[in-house]
Every structure is written in structure tokens, then in C-alpha cells.
mmCIF file of C-alpha atoms in Angstrom:
data_model
loop_
_atom_site.group_PDB
_atom_site.id
_atom_site.type_symbol
_atom_site.label_atom_id
_atom_site.label_comp_id
_atom_site.label_asym_id
_atom_site.label_seq_id
_atom_site.Cartn_x
_atom_site.Cartn_y
_atom_site.Cartn_z
ATOM 1 C CA MET D 16 10.529 -141.821 144.566
ATOM 2 C CA ALA D 17 7.243 -140.504 145.901
ATOM 3 C CA VAL D 18 5.493 -142.700 148.460
ATOM 4 C CA SER D 19 1.820 -143.319 147.775
ATOM 5 C CA GLN D 20 -1.056 -143.513 150.209
ATOM 6 C CA GLN D 21 -1.461 -147.177 149.341
ATOM 7 C CA ILE D 22 2.108 -147.971 150.364
ATOM 8 C CA VAL D 23 1.744 -146.133 153.675
ATOM 9 C CA ASP D 24 -1.561 -147.894 154.322
ATOM 10 C CA THR D 25 0.067 -151.267 153.719
ATOM 11 C CA TYR D 26 2.934 -150.620 156.126
ATOM 12 C CA VAL D 27 0.746 -149.034 158.797
ATOM 13 C CA ASP D 28 -1.693 -151.956 158.614
ATOM 14 C CA ARG D 29 1.155 -154.401 159.049
ATOM 15 C CA ALA D 30 2.670 -152.426 161.905
ATOM 16 C CA VAL D 31 -0.665 -152.388 163.726
ATOM 17 C CA GLU D 32 -1.195 -156.112 163.138
ATOM 18 C CA GLU D 33 2.319 -157.027 164.341
ATOM 19 C CA PHE D 34 2.552 -154.334 167.020
ATOM 20 C CA LYS D 35 3.133 -156.700 169.958
ATOM 21 C CA LYS D 36 5.604 -159.059 168.326
ATOM 22 C CA ASN D 37 7.518 -156.777 165.973
ATOM 23 C CA PRO D 38 9.840 -154.292 167.748
ATOM 24 C CA LEU D 39 10.182 -152.291 164.529
ATOM 25 C CA ALA D 40 6.462 -151.489 164.389
ATOM 26 C CA THR D 41 6.718 -148.608 166.851
ATOM 27 C CA LYS D 42 9.681 -147.086 165.031
ATOM 28 C CA LEU D 43 7.918 -147.368 161.682
ATOM 29 C CA LEU D 44 4.764 -145.629 162.916
ATOM 30 C CA ARG D 45 6.795 -142.835 164.505
ATOM 31 C CA ARG D 46 8.814 -142.388 161.317
ATOM 32 C CA PHE D 47 5.699 -142.107 159.143
ATOM 33 C CA SER D 48 4.215 -139.633 161.625
ATOM 34 C CA ASP D 49 7.328 -137.433 161.488
ATOM 35 C CA GLU D 50 8.208 -137.692 157.806
ATOM 36 C CA MET D 51 4.840 -138.141 156.059
ATOM 37 C CA PRO D 52 2.270 -136.554 158.363
ATOM 38 C CA ASP D 53 -0.547 -136.178 155.810
ATOM 39 C CA LEU D 54 -0.305 -139.749 154.531
ATOM 40 C CA PHE D 55 0.123 -141.043 158.064
ATOM 41 C CA CYS D 56 -2.974 -139.202 159.312
ATOM 42 C CA ARG D 57 -5.211 -140.621 156.617
ATOM 43 C CA SER D 58 -3.906 -144.114 157.273
ATOM 44 C CA ALA D 59 -4.070 -143.899 161.061
ATOM 45 C CA LEU D 60 -7.637 -142.594 161.026
ATOM 46 C CA ARG D 61 -8.812 -145.831 159.410
ATOM 47 C CA HIS D 62 -7.742 -147.670 162.570
ATOM 48 C CA LEU D 63 -8.941 -145.040 165.026
ATOM 49 C CA GLU D 64 -12.462 -144.967 163.562
ATOM 50 C CA GLY D 65 -13.155 -148.599 164.407
ATOM 51 C CA PRO D 66 -11.985 -151.584 166.476
ATOM 52 C CA SER D 67 -8.267 -152.230 166.240
ATOM 53 C CA ASN D 68 -5.268 -153.350 168.294
ATOM 54 C CA PRO D 69 -5.589 -151.408 171.604
ATOM 55 C CA GLU D 70 -1.846 -151.103 172.180
ATOM 56 C CA ALA D 71 -1.226 -149.923 168.632
ATOM 57 C CA CYS D 72 -4.153 -147.499 168.820
ATOM 58 C CA ARG D 73 -2.696 -145.974 171.953
ATOM 59 C CA LEU D 74 0.477 -145.059 170.068
ATOM 60 C CA LEU D 75 -1.512 -143.962 167.005
ATOM 61 C CA SER D 76 -3.603 -141.685 169.232
ATOM 62 C CA ILE D 77 -0.527 -140.139 170.837
ATOM 63 C CA LEU D 78 1.057 -139.546 167.445
ATOM 64 C CA MET D 79 -2.163 -138.181 165.948
ATOM 65 C CA MET D 80 -2.624 -135.632 168.733
ATOM 66 C CA ARG D 81 0.508 -133.923 167.424
ATOM 67 C CA GLN D 82 -0.848 -133.682 163.893
ATOM 68 C CA GLN D 83 -2.830 -130.807 162.471
ATOM 69 C CA GLY D 84 -4.515 -133.364 160.254
ATOM 70 C CA LEU D 85 -6.467 -134.709 163.223
ATOM 71 C CA PHE D 86 -8.064 -131.330 163.902
ATOM 72 C CA GLN D 87 -8.788 -130.910 160.207
ATOM 73 C CA PHE D 88 -10.566 -134.266 160.187
ATOM 74 C CA LEU D 89 -12.636 -133.478 163.274
ATOM 75 C CA SER D 90 -13.694 -130.085 161.949
ATOM 76 C CA ASP D 91 -14.286 -130.805 158.259
ATOM 77 C CA PRO D 92 -17.736 -132.252 157.430
ATOM 78 C CA VAL D 93 -16.362 -133.327 154.044
ATOM 79 C CA ALA D 94 -13.523 -135.379 155.577
ATOM 80 C CA GLY D 95 -15.827 -137.846 157.296
ATOM 81 C CA THR D 96 -19.254 -138.377 158.776
ATOM 82 C CA ARG D 97 -20.359 -137.023 162.129
ATOM 83 C CA ASP D 98 -20.324 -140.528 163.597
ATOM 84 C CA GLN D 99 -16.790 -141.140 162.371
ATOM 85 C CA ALA D 100 -15.585 -137.898 163.924
ATOM 86 C CA ILE D 101 -17.289 -138.748 167.216
ATOM 87 C CA ARG D 102 -15.684 -142.215 167.307
ATOM 88 C CA VAL D 103 -12.235 -140.737 166.718
ATOM 89 C CA MET D 104 -12.841 -138.050 169.338
ATOM 90 C CA ARG D 105 -13.877 -140.682 171.892
ATOM 91 C CA ARG D 106 -10.731 -142.636 171.105
ATOM 92 C CA MET D 107 -8.621 -139.545 171.760
ATOM 93 C CA MET D 108 -10.478 -138.849 175.005
ATOM 94 C CA ALA D 109 -9.827 -142.410 176.188
ATOM 95 C CA PHE D 110 -6.090 -141.746 176.112
ATOM 96 C CA ASP D 111 -6.202 -138.055 177.053
ATOM 97 C CA PRO D 112 -9.321 -137.037 179.042
ATOM 98 C CA SER D 113 -8.400 -133.364 178.601
ATOM 99 C CA PHE D 114 -8.305 -133.543 174.809
ATOM 100 C CA ASP D 115 -11.711 -131.861 174.607
ATOM 101 C CA VAL D 116 -10.151 -128.746 176.145
ATOM 102 C CA ARG D 117 -7.526 -128.681 173.390
ATOM 103 C CA VAL D 118 -10.198 -129.046 170.726
ATOM 104 C CA ALA D 119 -12.348 -126.330 172.318
ATOM 105 C CA GLY D 120 -9.328 -124.047 172.097
ATOM 106 C CA LYS D 121 -9.626 -124.165 168.302
ATOM 107 C CA LEU D 122 -12.897 -122.198 168.501
ATOM 108 C CA PRO D 123 -13.025 -118.379 168.726
ATOM 109 C CA ASP D 124 -12.057 -117.313 172.236
ATOM 110 C CA ARG D 125 -13.785 -114.774 174.441
ATOM 111 C CA GLY D 126 -11.204 -112.033 174.088
ATOM 112 C CA GLY D 127 -10.604 -112.254 170.348
ATOM 113 C CA MET D 128 -6.961 -113.238 170.766
ATOM 114 C CA ASN D 129 -7.159 -116.293 168.500
ATOM 115 C CA HIS D 130 -9.784 -115.183 165.984
ATOM 116 C CA HIS D 131 -7.276 -114.929 163.137
ATOM 117 C CA VAL D 132 -6.496 -118.654 163.440
ATOM 118 C CA ALA D 133 -9.684 -120.022 165.032
ATOM 119 C CA LEU D 134 -12.168 -122.256 163.262
ATOM 120 C CA HIS D 135 -15.107 -120.462 161.667
ATOM 121 C CA GLY D 136 -18.255 -121.316 159.746
ATOM 122 C CA ARG D 137 -19.119 -124.978 159.209
ATOM 123 C CA ARG D 138 -15.873 -126.157 160.796
ATOM 124 C CA ALA D 139 -16.578 -124.338 164.048
ATOM 125 C CA THR D 140 -20.150 -125.633 164.163
ATOM 126 C CA ARG D 141 -18.950 -129.193 163.473
ATOM 127 C CA VAL D 142 -16.433 -129.077 166.321
ATOM 128 C CA LEU D 143 -18.965 -127.673 168.770
ATOM 129 C CA ASP D 144 -21.413 -130.400 167.767
ATOM 130 C CA ILE D 145 -18.794 -133.093 168.465
ATOM 131 C CA LEU D 146 -17.885 -131.532 171.810
ATOM 132 C CA ASP D 147 -21.559 -131.450 172.756
ATOM 133 C CA GLU D 148 -21.725 -135.186 172.116
ATOM 134 C CA VAL D 149 -18.439 -136.220 173.731
ATOM 135 C CA SER D 150 -17.481 -133.734 176.451
ATOM 136 C CA VAL D 151 -19.218 -134.425 179.771
ATOM 137 C CA GLY D 152 -20.128 -131.891 182.435
ATOM 138 C CA ARG D 153 -19.614 -128.157 182.711
ATOM 139 C CA ARG D 154 -15.864 -127.762 182.457
ATOM 140 C CA LEU D 155 -15.979 -126.283 178.941
ATOM 141 C CA LEU D 156 -18.550 -123.630 179.863
ATOM 142 C CA PRO D 157 -15.904 -121.012 180.806
ATOM 143 C CA VAL D 158 -14.243 -121.642 177.435
ATOM 144 C CA LEU D 159 -17.313 -121.745 175.185
ATOM 145 C CA SER D 160 -20.319 -120.040 176.811
ATOM 146 C CA HIS D 161 -19.572 -116.709 175.075
ATOM 147 C CA LEU D 162 -20.312 -118.351 171.709
ATOM 148 C CA VAL D 163 -24.030 -118.028 172.464
ATOM 149 C CA GLN D 164 -23.554 -114.376 171.481
ATOM 150 C CA SER D 165 -21.571 -115.183 168.335
ATOM 151 C CA GLU D 166 -22.384 -113.185 165.211
ATOM 152 C CA ASP D 167 -22.414 -116.508 163.351
ATOM 153 C CA ARG D 168 -26.066 -117.537 163.796
ATOM 154 C CA HIS D 169 -25.361 -121.219 163.170
ATOM 155 C CA LEU D 170 -22.585 -121.257 165.760
ATOM 156 C CA SER D 171 -24.709 -119.256 168.195
ATOM 157 C CA ALA D 172 -27.581 -121.735 167.856
ATOM 158 C CA LYS D 173 -25.296 -124.729 168.421
ATOM 159 C CA ALA D 174 -23.714 -122.973 171.414
ATOM 160 C CA THR D 175 -27.187 -122.373 172.849
ATOM 161 C CA LEU D 176 -27.833 -126.116 172.857
ATOM 162 C CA PHE D 177 -24.361 -126.870 174.236
ATOM 163 C CA VAL D 178 -24.611 -124.369 177.091
ATOM 164 C CA GLY D 179 -28.281 -125.025 177.837
ATOM 165 C CA ARG D 180 -27.759 -128.760 178.247
ATOM 166 C CA ARG D 181 -25.085 -128.093 180.840
ATOM 167 C CA VAL D 182 -26.693 -125.177 182.647
ATOM 168 C CA GLN D 183 -30.072 -126.962 182.833
ATOM 169 C CA SER D 184 -31.925 -123.790 183.801
ATOM 170 C CA ALA D 185 -35.521 -123.085 182.831
ATOM 171 C CA GLN D 186 -34.940 -119.391 183.479
ATOM 172 C CA TRP D 187 -31.918 -119.373 181.168
ATOM 173 C CA ALA D 188 -33.961 -121.100 178.456
ATOM 174 C CA ALA D 189 -36.821 -118.638 178.950
ATOM 175 C CA ASN D 190 -34.424 -115.748 178.384
ATOM 176 C CA GLN D 191 -33.322 -117.270 175.064
ATOM 177 C CA LEU D 192 -36.952 -117.454 173.918
ATOM 178 C CA GLN D 193 -36.797 -113.665 173.522
ATOM 179 C CA HIS D 194 -34.243 -114.098 170.731
ATOM 180 C CA ALA D 195 -35.268 -113.263 167.172
ATOM 181 C CA ASP D 196 -33.539 -116.324 165.680
ATOM 182 C CA PRO D 197 -35.889 -119.350 165.790
ATOM 183 C CA ARG D 198 -32.928 -121.756 165.776
ATOM 184 C CA ILE D 199 -31.726 -120.314 169.052
ATOM 185 C CA ARG D 200 -35.212 -120.464 170.555
ATOM 186 C CA ALA D 201 -35.670 -124.057 169.408
ATOM 187 C CA ASN D 202 -32.305 -125.177 170.794
ATOM 188 C CA ALA D 203 -32.957 -123.409 174.097
ATOM 189 C CA VAL D 204 -36.182 -125.405 174.435
ATOM 190 C CA GLU D 205 -34.463 -128.656 173.508
ATOM 191 C CA SER D 206 -31.774 -128.025 176.118
ATOM 192 C CA ILE D 207 -34.284 -128.417 178.971
ATOM 193 C CA TRP D 208 -35.920 -131.629 177.763
ATOM 194 C CA GLY D 209 -36.342 -133.884 180.771
ATOM 195 C CA LEU D 210 -36.045 -131.069 183.325
ATOM 196 C CA VAL D 211 -38.813 -131.771 185.833
ATOM 197 C CA HIS D 212 -40.214 -128.746 187.662
ATOM 198 C CA ASP D 213 -43.020 -126.243 187.206
ATOM 199 C CA GLU D 214 -40.863 -123.499 185.704
ATOM 200 C CA ALA D 215 -39.537 -125.845 183.001
ATOM 201 C CA ILE D 216 -43.064 -127.011 182.162
ATOM 202 C CA SER D 217 -44.179 -123.395 181.873
ATOM 203 C CA VAL D 218 -41.341 -122.647 179.443
ATOM 204 C CA LEU D 219 -42.270 -125.675 177.330
ATOM 205 C CA GLU D 220 -45.939 -124.647 177.263
ATOM 206 C CA ASN D 221 -45.052 -121.106 176.210
ATOM 207 C CA SER D 222 -42.689 -122.344 173.499
ATOM 208 C CA ALA D 223 -45.480 -124.504 172.086
ATOM 209 C CA LYS D 224 -47.254 -121.233 171.203
ATOM 210 C CA ASP D 225 -44.280 -119.907 169.245
ATOM 211 C CA LYS D 226 -44.751 -118.744 165.647
ATOM 212 C CA ASN D 227 -41.986 -121.076 164.440
ATOM 213 C CA ASN D 228 -42.845 -124.736 163.833
ATOM 214 C CA ARG D 229 -39.511 -126.069 165.057
ATOM 215 C CA VAL D 230 -39.824 -124.216 168.365
ATOM 216 C CA VAL D 231 -43.379 -125.485 168.734
ATOM 217 C CA GLY D 232 -42.283 -129.033 167.953
ATOM 218 C CA ASN D 233 -39.502 -128.930 170.528
ATOM 219 C CA GLY D 234 -41.900 -127.577 173.131
ATOM 220 C CA LEU D 235 -44.396 -130.376 172.446
ATOM 221 C CA MET D 236 -41.648 -132.986 172.523
ATOM 222 C CA GLY D 237 -40.468 -131.679 175.881
ATOM 223 C CA LEU D 238 -43.989 -131.905 177.290
ATOM 224 C CA HIS D 239 -44.364 -135.409 175.871
ATOM 225 C CA ILE D 240 -41.108 -136.513 177.527
ATOM 226 C CA LEU D 241 -42.535 -135.324 180.861
ATOM 227 C CA ASN D 242 -45.854 -137.092 180.182
ATOM 228 C CA GLN D 243 -47.771 -133.835 180.465
ATOM 229 C CA PRO D 244 -51.424 -134.334 179.381
ATOM 230 C CA VAL D 245 -51.626 -130.676 178.328
ATOM 231 C CA VAL D 246 -49.703 -131.655 175.185
ATOM 232 C CA PHE D 247 -52.910 -133.098 173.697
ATOM 233 C CA ASP D 248 -54.846 -129.896 174.386
ATOM 234 C CA ILE D 249 -52.152 -127.832 172.668
ATOM 235 C CA ILE D 250 -52.113 -130.147 169.642
ATOM 236 C CA GLY D 251 -55.898 -129.888 169.450
ATOM 237 C CA GLU D 252 -55.714 -126.087 169.446
ATOM 238 C CA ILE D 253 -53.084 -126.148 166.696
ATOM 239 C CA GLN D 254 -55.238 -128.377 164.511
#
């Protein structure tokens, strides 16, 4: 007899609720993970997206990291909202701080060795967006910085924001302003918001003269964040 999602949900919910006092709960969750991975993933994600039993969620996280369904959920915009994906990713990172490296490995690598299996299109952009939100510091730069030159313009633009936020270089941002794609120029400008020195201010002022409205807007926002009075003069000239 086929097992339905509803049945798996019922048993997983009970196992999570009784995790501390029922010694069979761990065995049941492991069995579902091994024998019904798709149903288990959908059920486990309901607990990992929100508050739940910490001890049970630790096991669920460990079991989910072995499932392809987790990576499908994180990368598929249809499977869940951005906020849901970020919450699940944070949960994974709480139990395995290097999980972001594993996720980054799903994106096209520098040498082209994994391109036949790597994420592409909207899935790749979604994953990079989540990594930008969750992964702290520069450790993913060696793995992902080459994506700035990706032929996928959406992925290239997202990579520009990801790299720029971690490089925090006005000169690097200025170099990106020579790019023909306005999304890349706009994201390069956004990546230096809050950077306080003369070179950064100069880049923001120059970007506010761009022919693309989004680039101009990001330049003005950057100047506003730094409380630069010149922002009012530029707005007056635009009007």
C-alpha cells in the first residue's frame, strides 16, 4: 500500500513532539529518511522552516543534509519563498557551519568541471542570493568570484553584488561601472553602500550621472546613507 504525504506528516510530527521521551522517534525519522526520501523531505522542511523541538531539529537537519531534496528546495523559487529558504539555510548552518561551502559547490565552478550537473538559470541565481544573505565573510570568494564573468547576465549581476559586498573596494566597483549591463553597474554601486572614504563617494557621485535609473537610484541612496549634502544638488539637476 502506498504511503501518503499526510501519513508521513502525521508520524513525523509525532516523532518530533515525542523526541525526548520516545526512543523509537529517532529510528522512525531515520527510516523515513532512508526509505521515503521525497515524502520525508517535504515533511521535515515544515519543522525546519520555523520554531520546533531543537533536539529533533538537529537530527532532521543531519538527515536532510544527505537528501537531494534539500538542495532542490533551496534552489527552486517555486518550492518556497526566499524567506523560507533563508530560514532553512540558517538552520543548516547552525548545525554545520561549513554547509554554505557545500551549497556553493552546486554552482558552476571556475574550471568547468561540474557544469554538466551544476545549477543554472533561476536556480543558480536563487542559491547565490541565499548565500549572499547567510554566508558571512570572504571564504566563498575563491569559490564564487569567477561568476561575475558568467555568460548568464542575471547570475553575473547577483555575483557582482555578492563579491562587491565582501571585497568592499571602491576601485573594484568603479571598474564594474564600465560594464554594459546596467544590472551589474547598479549592483556594483549597491555593494559599496556605507563605505566611507573619498574614493567611494566619488564612485557614488559618478554613478548618479548614469543613463540608467536604477544605477542613478543606487548612487543617490549610497550618498544619502553617508549623509552627503551633494545628493540634493544632484536631485535638483535631475529634476
